[in-house]
Coordinates of C-alpha atoms in Angstrom, one line a residue:
Chain A
M720 CA 10.0 -24.4 -16.7
S721 CA 10.4 -26.4 -13.4
N722 CA 13.0 -28.4 -15.3
K723 CA 14.9 -25.4 -16.3
M724 CA 14.8 -24.1 -13.1
G725 CA 15.9 -27.5 -11.2
A726 CA 18.9 -27.5 -13.5
K727 CA 22.0 -27.7 -11.1
R728 CA 23.9 -24.4 -11.6
K729 CA 27.6 -24.2 -11.3
L730 CA 29.2 -23.5 -7.6
S731 CA 30.9 -20.1 -9.3
G732 CA 30.3 -17.1 -11.4
S733 CA 29.3 -13.8 -10.7
P734 CA 26.6 -12.9 -8.1
K735 CA 24.4 -11.2 -10.7
I736 CA 23.8 -14.8 -12.5
N737 CA 20.0 -15.5 -12.4
K738 CA 19.0 -19.3 -12.5
V739 CA 15.4 -18.4 -13.6
S740 CA 14.7 -17.3 -17.1
F741 CA 13.1 -14.0 -17.8
I742 CA 9.7 -15.3 -18.8
G743 CA 9.6 -17.8 -15.6
R744 CA 10.4 -14.7 -13.6
V745 CA 7.6 -12.5 -14.9
K746 CA 5.3 -15.6 -14.1
A747 CA 6.7 -16.0 -10.9
T748 CA 6.1 -12.2 -10.2
L749 CA 2.5 -12.4 -11.0
V750 CA 2.0 -15.7 -9.2
Q751 CA 3.8 -14.4 -6.1
H752 CA 1.4 -10.9 -6.5
V753 CA -2.0 -12.8 -6.9
H754 CA -0.5 -15.0 -3.9
Q755 CA 0.2 -12.0 -1.7
V756 CA -3.2 -10.3 -2.6
I757 CA -5.0 -13.4 -1.0
H758 CA -2.3 -14.3 1.5
S759 CA -2.5 -10.6 2.8
F760 CA -6.3 -10.9 3.2
F761 CA -5.8 -13.9 5.3
E762 CA -3.0 -12.3 7.3
L763 CA -5.1 -9.6 8.7
W764 CA -7.4 -11.8 10.4
K765 CA -4.7 -13.6 12.4
T766 CA -5.4 -10.5 14.5
P767 CA -9.0 -10.2 14.0
F768 CA -10.0 -7.6 17.1
A769 CA -7.1 -5.2 16.2
T770 CA -7.8 -5.7 12.4
L771 CA -11.7 -5.2 13.0
M772 CA -11.1 -1.9 15.1
T773 CA -8.7 -0.4 12.4
I774 CA -11.1 -1.2 9.5
L775 CA -14.1 0.4 12.0
V776 CA -12.1 3.7 12.2
L777 CA -11.1 3.6 8.6
G778 CA -14.9 3.2 7.7
V779 CA -16.1 6.3 10.0
A780 CA -13.4 8.3 8.5
L781 CA -14.5 7.4 4.9
S782 CA -18.0 7.4 5.6
L783 CA -18.2 10.9 6.7
P784 CA -17.0 12.2 3.3
T785 CA -19.5 9.5 1.8
V786 CA -22.3 10.9 3.6
F787 CA -21.5 14.4 2.9
H788 CA -21.6 13.5 -0.9
V789 CA -24.7 11.7 -0.6
V790 CA -26.2 14.7 1.2
Y791 CA -24.8 16.7 -1.4
K792 CA -26.4 15.0 -4.3
N793 CA -29.9 14.8 -2.8
V794 CA -29.5 18.9 -2.0
E795 CA -28.8 19.2 -5.5
R796 CA -31.6 17.3 -6.7
V797 CA -33.8 19.2 -4.4
S798 CA -32.5 22.8 -5.6
G799 CA -33.6 21.3 -9.1
Q800 CA -36.8 21.0 -8.3
W801 CA -36.8 24.6 -7.6
D802 CA -36.6 25.4 -10.9
S803 CA -39.5 27.9 -10.7
A804 CA -37.4 30.0 -8.0
S805 CA -35.6 31.1 -11.4
E806 CA -38.3 32.1 -13.6
V807 CA -38.4 36.0 -14.4
S808 CA -42.0 37.2 -14.3
L809 CA -42.3 40.1 -17.0
F810 CA -45.5 42.3 -16.3
L811 CA -46.6 44.0 -19.4
K812 CA -48.1 47.4 -20.1
K813 CA -52.0 47.5 -19.8
N814 CA -52.6 48.8 -22.9
I815 CA -50.6 46.6 -25.1
S816 CA -52.1 44.7 -28.0
E817 CA -52.1 41.0 -28.4
E818 CA -50.2 41.6 -31.6
R819 CA -47.5 43.3 -29.7
V820 CA -47.5 40.8 -27.1
Q821 CA -46.5 37.8 -30.0
V822 CA -43.6 40.5 -31.2
L823 CA -42.2 40.7 -27.7
I824 CA -42.5 36.6 -27.2
N825 CA -41.2 36.3 -30.6
K826 CA -38.0 38.6 -29.6
L827 CA -37.6 37.1 -26.2
G828 CA -37.1 33.6 -28.0
L829 CA -33.8 35.1 -29.7
Y830 CA -32.3 35.8 -26.8
E831 CA -29.6 33.4 -26.0
D832 CA -29.8 33.0 -22.4
I833 CA -33.8 32.4 -22.3
E834 CA -34.8 29.0 -22.1
A835 CA -38.6 29.4 -22.6
V836 CA -41.5 31.9 -22.4
T837 CA -45.0 31.5 -21.2
Y838 CA -47.7 33.8 -21.8
I839 CA -50.5 34.4 -19.3
S840 CA -53.2 36.7 -20.5
R841 CA -54.8 39.4 -18.5
H842 CA -57.8 37.6 -18.5
Q843 CA -56.3 34.3 -17.5
A844 CA -54.2 36.1 -14.8
L845 CA -57.9 37.1 -13.3
L846 CA -59.0 33.6 -13.6
E847 CA -56.1 32.2 -11.6
F848 CA -56.3 35.0 -9.1
K849 CA -59.8 34.4 -8.5
E850 CA -59.1 30.8 -7.8
M851 CA -56.4 31.1 -5.8
S852 CA -57.2 34.2 -3.8
G853 CA -60.7 33.1 -2.8
F854 CA -62.1 36.7 -3.8
S855 CA -63.9 35.9 -6.6
K856 CA -67.1 37.5 -5.7
A857 CA -65.3 40.8 -4.5
L858 CA -63.4 40.8 -8.1
S859 CA -66.5 40.3 -9.8
Y860 CA -67.7 43.7 -8.9
L861 CA -64.8 45.6 -10.4
D862 CA -65.4 47.1 -13.6
E863 CA -62.2 46.5 -15.2
N864 CA -59.7 43.8 -15.0
P865 CA -56.7 45.3 -12.6
L866 CA -54.3 42.5 -13.7
P867 CA -51.8 43.1 -16.5
A868 CA -50.7 40.7 -19.0
V869 CA -47.6 38.5 -17.7
L870 CA -44.8 36.8 -19.6
V871 CA -43.0 34.1 -17.4
V872 CA -39.7 33.5 -18.7
V873 CA -37.3 30.4 -17.8
P874 CA -33.5 31.2 -18.3
V875 CA -31.2 28.7 -19.6
K876 CA -29.1 26.9 -17.1
S877 CA -26.4 29.0 -17.3
A878 CA -28.3 32.2 -16.8
M879 CA -30.0 31.0 -13.7
N880 CA -26.9 31.9 -11.3
T881 CA -27.4 35.3 -9.7
A882 CA -24.8 37.3 -12.3
G883 CA -26.8 35.7 -15.2
S884 CA -30.3 36.7 -13.9
K885 CA -28.9 40.0 -13.4
L886 CA -27.8 40.6 -16.6
L887 CA -30.9 39.0 -18.1
V888 CA -33.2 41.4 -15.8
A889 CA -31.2 44.7 -17.0
K890 CA -31.8 43.6 -20.8
L891 CA -35.6 42.9 -20.3
E892 CA -35.9 46.1 -18.4
R893 CA -35.0 48.0 -21.7
E894 CA -38.0 46.6 -23.6
Q895 CA -40.5 49.3 -23.8
D896 CA -43.6 47.1 -23.7
I897 CA -42.5 45.6 -20.4
D898 CA -44.1 47.5 -17.3
L899 CA -42.1 45.6 -14.2
V900 CA -39.5 42.9 -14.3
S901 CA -39.7 40.7 -11.0
V902 CA -37.4 38.1 -10.2
D903 CA -36.2 37.1 -6.5
I904 CA -32.4 37.2 -7.0
D905 CA -31.8 38.0 -3.3
W906 CA -32.9 34.8 -1.5
I907 CA -31.4 32.8 -4.2
E908 CA -28.2 34.7 -3.9
K909 CA -28.3 33.9 -0.2
L910 CA -29.4 30.2 -0.6
Q911 CA -26.3 29.9 -3.3
A912 CA -23.7 31.5 -1.0
I913 CA -25.0 29.1 2.0
F914 CA -24.6 26.4 -0.3
Y915 CA -21.0 27.1 -1.6
L916 CA -19.8 27.7 2.2
V917 CA -21.5 24.6 3.2
V918 CA -19.6 22.8 -0.2
D919 CA -16.3 24.2 0.8
M920 CA -16.4 23.1 4.3
V921 CA -17.6 19.8 3.2
I922 CA -14.7 19.5 1.1
G923 CA -12.3 20.9 3.7
I924 CA -13.4 18.0 6.3
A925 CA -13.5 15.3 3.8
T926 CA -9.8 16.3 2.9
L927 CA -9.0 16.1 6.5
L928 CA -10.9 12.7 7.0
L929 CA -9.0 11.1 4.0
L930 CA -5.7 12.5 5.1
S931 CA -6.7 10.7 8.5
V932 CA -7.2 7.5 6.7
L933 CA -3.6 7.8 5.1
L934 CA -2.3 8.4 8.5
I935 CA -4.1 5.6 10.3
V936 CA -3.2 3.0 7.4
S937 CA 0.4 4.3 7.6
N938 CA 1.0 4.0 11.3
T939 CA -0.5 0.4 11.4
I940 CA 1.8 -0.4 8.4
R941 CA 4.6 0.9 10.6
L942 CA 3.9 -1.3 13.6
N943 CA 3.4 -4.1 11.5
I944 CA 6.7 -3.6 10.0
L945 CA 8.5 -2.7 13.3
N946 CA 6.9 -6.1 15.0
Q947 CA 8.2 -8.2 12.1
R948 CA 11.7 -6.8 12.2
D949 CA 13.4 -10.2 12.8
E950 CA 11.4 -11.6 9.9
I951 CA 12.7 -9.0 7.6
E952 CA 16.1 -9.2 8.8
V953 CA 16.1 -12.7 8.0
L954 CA 14.4 -12.3 4.8
K955 CA 17.0 -9.6 4.0
L956 CA 19.6 -12.1 4.7
V957 CA 18.5 -14.8 2.4
G958 CA 18.7 -12.3 -0.5
A959 CA 15.3 -10.9 -0.7
T960 CA 14.9 -7.4 -2.1
N961 CA 13.1 -4.7 -0.6
S962 CA 10.4 -4.9 -3.6
F963 CA 9.9 -8.5 -2.5
I964 CA 9.5 -7.8 1.5
Q965 CA 7.3 -5.0 1.0
L966 CA 4.7 -6.7 -1.3
P967 CA 2.4 -8.1 1.7
Y968 CA 2.6 -4.8 3.6
I969 CA 1.3 -2.9 0.7
Y970 CA -1.3 -5.3 0.1
I971 CA -2.5 -5.2 3.6
G972 CA -2.6 -1.2 3.1
A973 CA -4.9 -1.6 0.4
W974 CA -7.0 -4.3 2.1
Y975 CA -7.5 -2.0 4.8
G976 CA -8.5 1.0 2.8
F977 CA -11.0 -1.3 0.4
L978 CA -12.2 -2.8 3.8
G979 CA -13.0 0.7 5.2
G980 CA -14.6 1.5 1.9
V981 CA -16.9 -1.3 2.4
I982 CA -17.9 -0.4 5.8
A983 CA -18.1 3.4 4.9
W984 CA -20.9 2.2 1.7
L985 CA -22.9 0.3 4.6
F986 CA -22.5 3.1 6.8
S987 CA -24.1 5.6 4.3
W988 CA -26.6 2.8 3.1
V989 CA -27.9 2.4 6.4
L990 CA -28.2 6.2 7.2
V991 CA -30.4 6.7 3.7
I992 CA -32.5 4.0 4.9
W993 CA -32.7 5.5 8.2
L994 CA -33.6 9.1 7.0
E995 CA -35.9 8.0 4.0
S996 CA -38.8 7.6 6.0
G997 CA -38.4 11.2 7.9
V998 CA -37.6 13.0 4.5
M999 CA -40.8 11.4 2.9
N1000 CA -42.8 12.6 6.0
L1001 CA -40.9 16.2 5.6
T1002 CA -41.7 16.5 2.0
G1003 CA -45.3 15.2 2.4
L1004 CA -46.0 18.3 4.4
Y1005 CA -45.1 20.3 1.7
Q1006 CA -47.2 18.8 -0.8
A1007 CA -43.8 17.7 -2.5
Q1008 CA -42.7 14.4 -3.5
F1009 CA -38.7 13.7 -3.0
Q1010 CA -37.0 10.2 -2.6
I1011 CA -33.5 10.5 -0.7
I1012 CA -31.2 8.3 -2.9
S1013 CA -27.9 6.3 -2.0
L1014 CA -24.7 6.0 -3.5
N1015 CA -25.3 4.3 -7.3
F1016 CA -23.2 1.6 -8.2
D1017 CA -20.4 3.7 -10.1
E1018 CA -20.0 6.0 -6.9
S1019 CA -19.9 2.5 -4.9
I1020 CA -16.9 1.0 -6.8
T1021 CA -15.5 4.4 -6.7
L1022 CA -15.5 4.5 -3.0
L1023 CA -14.0 1.1 -2.7
I1024 CA -11.1 1.9 -5.0
V1025 CA -10.5 5.3 -3.4
G1026 CA -10.4 3.5 -0.2
A1027 CA -7.9 1.0 -1.3
V1028 CA -5.5 3.4 -3.5
L1029 CA -5.8 5.6 -0.1
G1030 CA -4.4 2.4 1.7
F1031 CA -2.0 1.6 -1.0
I1032 CA -0.5 4.8 -0.9
A1033 CA -0.4 5.0 2.9
S1034 CA 1.2 1.5 2.9
F1035 CA 3.6 2.5 0.2
I1036 CA 4.7 5.5 2.1
S1037 CA 5.3 3.5 5.0
V1038 CA 7.4 1.0 3.5
K1039 CA 9.6 3.3 2.1
Q1040 CA 10.0 5.2 5.3
Y1041 CA 10.7 2.2 7.5
L1042 CA 11.1 -1.4 5.7
V1043 CA 13.9 0.3 3.5
K1044 CA 15.8 1.3 6.9
I1045 CA 15.7 -2.3 8.4
E1046 CA 19.4 -3.8 7.7
P1047 CA 20.2 -7.3 9.3
K1048 CA 23.1 -7.1 11.9
Chain B
M552 CA 36.2 -16.9 -3.8
I553 CA 37.1 -14.4 -1.1
L554 CA 40.0 -12.0 -1.2
F555 CA 40.6 -9.3 1.4
E556 CA 43.5 -6.9 0.8
E557 CA 44.2 -4.7 3.8
V558 CA 40.9 -4.5 4.8
S559 CA 39.9 -2.3 7.9
K560 CA 36.7 -2.0 9.9
I561 CA 36.3 1.3 12.3
Y562 CA 33.1 1.4 13.8
A563 CA 31.6 4.6 14.6
D564 CA 32.7 4.9 18.4
D565 CA 36.3 4.5 16.9
Q566 CA 36.6 0.9 17.9
I567 CA 38.9 -1.0 15.3
A568 CA 37.4 -4.2 14.6
L569 CA 39.9 -5.2 12.0
N570 CA 43.2 -3.5 11.1
K571 CA 44.4 -4.1 7.6
V572 CA 43.3 -7.9 7.4
D573 CA 44.9 -9.7 4.2
F574 CA 43.6 -13.1 3.3
H575 CA 42.5 -15.3 0.4
L576 CA 40.1 -18.0 0.8
K577 CA 40.2 -20.5 -2.6
Q578 CA 37.2 -21.9 -4.2
G579 CA 36.2 -25.3 -2.7
E580 CA 38.4 -24.5 0.3
M581 CA 37.2 -25.0 4.0
A582 CA 38.7 -22.7 6.8
F583 CA 38.1 -21.6 10.3
I584 CA 38.4 -18.2 11.9
T585 CA 39.2 -18.0 15.3
G586 CA 40.1 -15.8 18.2
H587 CA 38.6 -14.6 21.8
S588 CA 35.3 -12.5 21.7
G589 CA 35.6 -9.1 20.3
S590 CA 38.6 -10.1 18.0
G591 CA 36.8 -9.4 14.8
K592 CA 35.4 -12.8 13.5
S593 CA 32.0 -11.8 13.2
T594 CA 32.8 -8.6 11.7
L595 CA 35.0 -10.6 8.8
L596 CA 31.9 -12.6 7.9
K597 CA 29.6 -9.6 8.1
L598 CA 32.2 -7.9 5.6
V599 CA 31.7 -10.8 3.4
S600 CA 27.9 -11.1 3.5
L601 CA 27.7 -7.2 3.3
M602 CA 25.9 -6.7 6.5
E603 CA 29.0 -4.3 7.2
R604 CA 31.0 -2.2 4.6
P605 CA 34.6 -1.8 5.1
T606 CA 36.1 1.4 6.1
T607 CA 39.3 0.8 4.3
G608 CA 40.8 -1.9 2.0
R609 CA 39.4 -4.0 -1.0
I610 CA 37.1 -7.3 -0.5
V611 CA 36.8 -9.4 -3.5
L612 CA 34.1 -12.0 -3.7
N613 CA 33.8 -14.3 -6.9
G614 CA 36.0 -12.0 -8.7
N615 CA 33.7 -8.9 -8.0
D616 CA 34.8 -6.0 -5.9
I617 CA 32.4 -6.0 -3.4
S618 CA 33.8 -2.9 -1.2
H619 CA 31.9 -0.3 -3.0
I620 CA 28.8 -2.4 -4.3
K621 CA 25.3 -0.7 -4.6
G622 CA 23.0 -1.2 -2.1
N623 CA 20.2 -2.5 -4.7
D624 CA 22.7 -5.2 -5.6
I625 CA 23.3 -6.4 -2.1
P626 CA 20.5 -9.0 -2.3
Y627 CA 21.4 -10.6 -5.6
L628 CA 24.6 -11.3 -4.0
R629 CA 23.4 -12.6 -0.8
R630 CA 21.7 -15.2 -3.0
H631 CA 25.1 -16.6 -3.6
I632 CA 26.2 -17.1 -0.2
G633 CA 24.6 -19.7 2.4
M634 CA 24.8 -18.1 5.7
I635 CA 24.5 -20.1 9.2
F636 CA 24.3 -18.2 12.5
Q637 CA 24.4 -19.3 16.2
D638 CA 21.0 -18.2 16.9
H639 CA 19.9 -19.9 13.8
R640 CA 17.5 -16.8 12.5
L641 CA 14.5 -19.1 11.6
L642 CA 11.0 -17.8 11.1
M643 CA 9.1 -19.2 14.0
N644 CA 5.8 -18.8 12.7
R645 CA 6.7 -20.5 9.4
T646 CA 7.0 -24.5 9.2
V647 CA 10.3 -26.3 8.6
L648 CA 9.8 -26.8 4.7
E649 CA 8.7 -22.9 4.6
N650 CA 11.9 -21.8 6.1
V651 CA 13.8 -23.8 4.2
G652 CA 12.7 -22.8 0.8
L653 CA 12.8 -19.1 1.6
P654 CA 15.5 -18.4 -0.9
L655 CA 13.8 -20.6 -3.5
L656 CA 10.7 -18.6 -3.0
I657 CA 12.9 -15.2 -2.7
E658 CA 14.1 -16.3 -6.3
G659 CA 10.8 -17.0 -8.0
Y660 CA 10.9 -20.7 -8.4
S661 CA 7.6 -22.7 -8.4
R662 CA 6.0 -24.0 -5.6
Y663 CA 6.6 -27.8 -6.9
E664 CA 10.3 -26.8 -7.5
I665 CA 10.5 -25.1 -4.0
K666 CA 8.9 -28.4 -2.3
R667 CA 11.0 -30.9 -4.2
R668 CA 14.4 -29.0 -3.4
S669 CA 13.4 -28.3 0.3
L670 CA 12.7 -31.9 0.8
A671 CA 16.0 -33.1 -0.5
A672 CA 17.8 -30.4 1.4
L673 CA 16.1 -31.4 4.6
D674 CA 17.1 -35.0 3.7
K675 CA 20.6 -34.3 3.2
V676 CA 20.8 -32.6 6.8
G677 CA 19.0 -35.5 8.2
L678 CA 15.7 -34.1 9.0
T679 CA 13.4 -36.1 6.6
G680 CA 9.8 -36.2 8.4
K681 CA 10.3 -33.0 10.3
E682 CA 9.0 -30.7 7.2
S683 CA 5.8 -29.6 8.8
S684 CA 7.1 -28.9 12.4
F685 CA 7.7 -25.7 13.6
P686 CA 11.0 -24.6 14.3
I687 CA 10.0 -23.9 18.3
N688 CA 9.0 -27.5 18.7
L689 CA 12.6 -28.6 17.3
S690 CA 15.9 -29.0 19.5
G691 CA 18.8 -26.5 19.5
G692 CA 20.7 -29.0 17.0
E693 CA 17.7 -29.6 14.8
Q694 CA 17.3 -25.9 14.3
Q695 CA 20.7 -25.4 13.5
R696 CA 20.2 -28.2 10.8
V697 CA 17.2 -26.5 9.3
G698 CA 19.4 -23.1 9.2
I699 CA 22.1 -25.4 7.1
A700 CA 19.6 -26.6 4.7
R701 CA 18.2 -23.4 4.2
A702 CA 21.8 -22.0 3.7
I703 CA 22.6 -24.8 0.9
I704 CA 19.4 -25.1 -0.7
N705 CA 20.1 -22.8 -3.8
Q706 CA 23.7 -24.5 -3.8
P707 CA 25.8 -21.7 -3.2
P708 CA 29.4 -21.5 -3.8
L709 CA 30.3 -20.0 -0.5
L710 CA 29.1 -20.9 2.9
L711 CA 29.3 -18.8 5.9
A712 CA 28.7 -19.7 9.4
D713 CA 29.2 -17.8 12.6
E714 CA 29.5 -20.1 15.7
P715 CA 27.2 -22.5 14.1
T716 CA 28.3 -24.9 17.1
G717 CA 28.2 -22.3 20.0
N718 CA 25.1 -23.6 21.7
L719 CA 25.6 -27.4 20.9
D720 CA 26.9 -30.1 23.0
P721 CA 30.2 -31.8 21.5
K722 CA 28.9 -34.4 19.8
L723 CA 26.0 -32.4 18.1
S724 CA 29.0 -29.7 17.3
L725 CA 31.1 -32.6 15.6
E726 CA 28.3 -33.8 13.8
I727 CA 27.3 -30.2 12.2
L728 CA 30.9 -29.8 11.5
T729 CA 31.3 -33.1 9.7
L730 CA 28.1 -32.1 7.6
F731 CA 30.1 -28.9 6.7
E732 CA 33.0 -30.9 5.3
S733 CA 30.7 -33.1 3.3
L734 CA 29.2 -29.9 1.9
N735 CA 33.0 -28.7 1.0
Q736 CA 33.6 -31.8 -0.8
F737 CA 31.1 -31.2 -3.1
G738 CA 32.8 -28.1 -4.1
M739 CA 31.5 -25.3 -1.8
S740 CA 33.5 -22.9 -0.1
V741 CA 33.2 -22.8 3.7
L742 CA 34.4 -20.3 6.3
I743 CA 33.5 -20.9 9.8
A744 CA 33.9 -18.5 12.9
T745 CA 34.4 -20.4 16.1
H746 CA 36.1 -19.7 19.1
D747 CA 36.2 -23.6 19.8
L748 CA 39.7 -24.8 19.5
G749 CA 39.1 -28.1 20.7
L750 CA 36.7 -28.6 17.9
I751 CA 39.1 -26.9 15.4
A752 CA 42.0 -29.2 16.4
K753 CA 40.1 -32.2 15.6
M754 CA 39.8 -31.3 11.9
R755 CA 42.9 -30.3 10.0
Y756 CA 41.8 -27.4 7.9
R757 CA 43.3 -24.1 7.5
T758 CA 42.8 -21.5 10.5
L759 CA 42.8 -18.0 10.7
T760 CA 43.5 -16.3 14.2
L761 CA 42.5 -13.0 15.0
R762 CA 43.4 -10.8 18.1
D763 CA 42.1 -7.5 18.5
G764 CA 41.3 -7.0 14.8
D765 CA 44.8 -8.0 13.7
M766 CA 45.2 -11.6 11.9
I767 CA 48.0 -13.0 14.0
N768 CA 48.0 -16.5 12.4
D769 CA 47.0 -18.3 8.9
G770 CA 47.8 -21.9 8.9
L771 CA 46.6 -25.6 10.3
L772 CA 45.8 -24.8 14.1
R773 CA 47.3 -28.5 14.9
E774 CA 50.6 -27.3 13.1
R775 CA 50.9 -24.4 15.1
N776 CA 50.1 -26.2 18.3
E777 CA 53.0 -28.4 16.9

């Protein structure tokens, strides 16, 4: 290829003549891209303080949505452990026979919105109550077991929401052998409302912060372009196309976003480590076990890609806005 | 090579920079453009290099009408014009070798080829051994030579020079013009804008004289003085 390119060209002809073959140009373009990716990274560190400040600001902006995501993920795990809250207790009529109970269990098993049914007989219920209440002596004086038999119904996931639960309760209340259907829908409803509100707020804030990443990178690239106006003019004078000139700026923007993503990842990791012992202490008080988790591998890669893509988009916008307007005087 | 047909350039403030200028520079010809400051010399060069567009008239370069050329095509056209400026327009943060090799880098040449041809171009302008220097460490004459090396590295058919000797002493100015002369002898068309009449008089080349945007003379300056 070198020989081909080195061939002396004629001193006349159309300005559209290309001296380099198509394959040669494709190869050169790829080499140029790889070179610019590496070169732009080192270009960042020619002004280390300014670069570090920009990356830290981007890191903070990206770390907030990241932390929100980590919190959301962990809260979702906690709520997953509250499945018993989504159980429906069916208190059966006192005089119901064991055969009818079995028939009822089989019937409930056919419901599409019921995952599982557990039967607690009157005798079992009394034993549990004695154990938990500490009134075993007093209860032994009773002539008759006052507790009814109970069926504990676990709805399917889709029926665990408020609307699904209400529908299921309505259906269960129509069963003749059931005396009382007990489910605490209200607090689930309130909790869900709070949860959705927080999620909406988080999405709103995250969107604003991601927008701020776009603005920060875009403005940094704009300043770079304006500072290098003379150089851009010279490049245009010797025949550089806009796409050639914009390459380093676009890659610098992508590097800013990527490095901001790295900082955000570090922030979220440090935060998880910092909160870990506190969360374990708290859950220990409730005799529960819960370990806070950070971003997994896929999420970490996604964060870095999102950062780089945001930086890429921001610098592209800036380049299209400012670089194209610079013309040699 | 360059054909101007009734070319006028009127700036936004109604200032007439060029007024119905006609001339034809043949391939392989060398010519001077002269005139006082504000006569339109630089505007004429800017029109050829597409830094400005004509208000009226037609400009043909290498057989192509460039009066209404698309913006996307301008870089490709500029690759066939070597441009030299009074202020050199070098990139101060790049070495002499990198400055000279810029046009080849833009065209996608290999690094080996860029280095080989840049060294050859520097040799041609007498700057061998300066390739690793930064322009800031060179004298005005040397910087101008770097600018010339950059302009000729891709062997353009046309060389435009805007006051190339403006900041140089008479001896260096003559050296630079001699360099242009040698490039012209290789078949390169050369158009030089200068107000240094003494220098033009020493060389026997066609001279276009402008005054307030009008072309008032087209011929040999020495003949005109005679």
